[in-house]
Coordinates of C-alpha atoms in Angstrom, one line a residue:
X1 CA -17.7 11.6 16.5
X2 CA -16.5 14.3 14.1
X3 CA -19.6 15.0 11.4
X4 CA -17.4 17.7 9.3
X5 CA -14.4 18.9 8.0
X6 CA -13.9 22.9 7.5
X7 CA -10.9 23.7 5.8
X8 CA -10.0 27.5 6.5
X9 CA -8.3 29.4 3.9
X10 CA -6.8 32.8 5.4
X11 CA -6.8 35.8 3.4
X12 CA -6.1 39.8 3.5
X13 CA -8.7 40.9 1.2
X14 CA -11.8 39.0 2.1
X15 CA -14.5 40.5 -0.6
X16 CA -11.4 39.9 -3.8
X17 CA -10.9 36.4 -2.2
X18 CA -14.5 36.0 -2.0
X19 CA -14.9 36.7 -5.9
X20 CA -12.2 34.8 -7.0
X21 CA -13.5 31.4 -4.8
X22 CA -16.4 31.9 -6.6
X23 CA -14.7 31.4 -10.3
X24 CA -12.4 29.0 -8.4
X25 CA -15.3 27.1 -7.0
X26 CA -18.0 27.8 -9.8
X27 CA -20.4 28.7 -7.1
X28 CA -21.1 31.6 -4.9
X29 CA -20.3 30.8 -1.1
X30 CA -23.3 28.0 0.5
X31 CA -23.2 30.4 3.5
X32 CA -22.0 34.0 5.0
X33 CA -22.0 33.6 8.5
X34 CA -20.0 36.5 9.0
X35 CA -19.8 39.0 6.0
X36 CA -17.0 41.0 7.3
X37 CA -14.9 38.1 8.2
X38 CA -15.8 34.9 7.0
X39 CA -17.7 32.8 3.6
X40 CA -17.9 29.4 3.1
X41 CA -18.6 26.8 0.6
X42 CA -19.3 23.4 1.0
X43 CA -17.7 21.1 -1.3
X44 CA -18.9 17.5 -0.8
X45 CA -21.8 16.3 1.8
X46 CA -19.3 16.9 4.5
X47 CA -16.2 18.8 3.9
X48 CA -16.6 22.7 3.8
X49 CA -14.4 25.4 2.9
X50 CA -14.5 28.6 4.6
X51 CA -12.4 31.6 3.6
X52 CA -11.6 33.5 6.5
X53 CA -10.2 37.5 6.8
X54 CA -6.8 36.4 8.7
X55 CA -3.7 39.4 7.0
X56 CA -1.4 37.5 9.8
X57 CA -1.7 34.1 8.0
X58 CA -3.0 35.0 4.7
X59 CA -0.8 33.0 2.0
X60 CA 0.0 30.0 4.3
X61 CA -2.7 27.4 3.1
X62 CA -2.2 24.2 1.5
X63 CA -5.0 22.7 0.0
X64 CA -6.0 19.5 -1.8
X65 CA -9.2 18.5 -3.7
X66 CA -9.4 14.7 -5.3
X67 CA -11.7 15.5 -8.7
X68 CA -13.4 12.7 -10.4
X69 CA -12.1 14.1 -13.9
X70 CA -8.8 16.5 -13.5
X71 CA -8.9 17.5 -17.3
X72 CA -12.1 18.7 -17.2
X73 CA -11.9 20.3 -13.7
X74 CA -8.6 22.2 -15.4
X75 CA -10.1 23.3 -18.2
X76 CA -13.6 24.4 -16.1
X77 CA -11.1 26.9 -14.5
X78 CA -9.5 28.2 -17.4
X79 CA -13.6 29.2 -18.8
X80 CA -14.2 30.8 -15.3
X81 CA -10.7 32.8 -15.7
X82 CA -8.7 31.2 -13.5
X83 CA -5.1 30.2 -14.6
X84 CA -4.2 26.4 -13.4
X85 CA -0.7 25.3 -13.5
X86 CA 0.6 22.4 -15.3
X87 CA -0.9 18.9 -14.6
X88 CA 2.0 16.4 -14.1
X89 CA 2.4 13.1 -13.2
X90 CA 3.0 12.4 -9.3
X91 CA 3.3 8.2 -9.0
X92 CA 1.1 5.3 -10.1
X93 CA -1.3 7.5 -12.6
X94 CA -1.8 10.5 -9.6
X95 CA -1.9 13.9 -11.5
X96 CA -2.3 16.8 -10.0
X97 CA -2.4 20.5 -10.8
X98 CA -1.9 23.2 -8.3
X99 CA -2.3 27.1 -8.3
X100 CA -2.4 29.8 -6.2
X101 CA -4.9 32.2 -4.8
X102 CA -4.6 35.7 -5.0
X103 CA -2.8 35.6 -1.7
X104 CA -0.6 32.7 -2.5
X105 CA -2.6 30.1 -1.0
X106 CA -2.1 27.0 -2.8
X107 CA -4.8 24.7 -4.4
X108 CA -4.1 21.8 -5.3
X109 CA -6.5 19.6 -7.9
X110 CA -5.7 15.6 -7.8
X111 CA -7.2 12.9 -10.3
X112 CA -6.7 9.3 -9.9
X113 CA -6.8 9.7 -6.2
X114 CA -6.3 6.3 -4.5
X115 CA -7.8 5.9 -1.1
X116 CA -6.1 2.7 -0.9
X117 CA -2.3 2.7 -1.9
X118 CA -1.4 -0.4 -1.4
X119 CA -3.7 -1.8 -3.5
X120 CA -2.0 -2.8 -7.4
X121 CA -3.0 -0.2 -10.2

């Protein structure tokens, strides 16, 4: 049975990506299992994030987080100085909001997430 979920985010600078996951995330990293290579936050009571020193791969992530309030989450960003894109309008009342990481990692923010998409609006 599979107890967790560890997203892994790979970067070339691991102490800038480390300080800006910390604005991103509003928290410093739950853990530092290995300082030279590897932080890691975790996010909700099973799904971790861990930001990894990987040059080879850095920029290549695709990441999405469903948020109870997208506005808010957007703006929270913006105080900790991090610059959201746009929120737009996916299908039946999804938004979403992406950006990038210093490496070019994507982040993407969704409110209105449906676990169940057949179900009627």
């Amino acid at each position: 049975m599979i107890e967790h979920v560890l997203a892994v985010v790979p970067v070339s600078d691991l102490a800038g990506a480390r300080a800006w996951y910390e604005r991103a995330l509003g928290a410093p990293p739950t853990n530092v299992p290995m300082p030279e290579s590897l932080v890691e936050w975790r996010i909700t009571g099973e799904g971790w994030i861990q930001v990894t020193l990987d040059p080879g791969r850095a920029g290549s992530g695709l990441f999405n987080f469903a948020v109870d309030d997208l506005e808010s989450h957007v703006a929270g960003l913006a105080a900790r100085g991090i610059e959201p894109g746009p929120v737009v309008t996916a299908n039946r009342n999804v938004t979403l909001c992406s950006l990038q990481d210093p490496d070019g990692n994507t982040l993407t923010f969704i409110g209105n997430f449906r676990i169940d998409y057949d179900a009627p609006d």
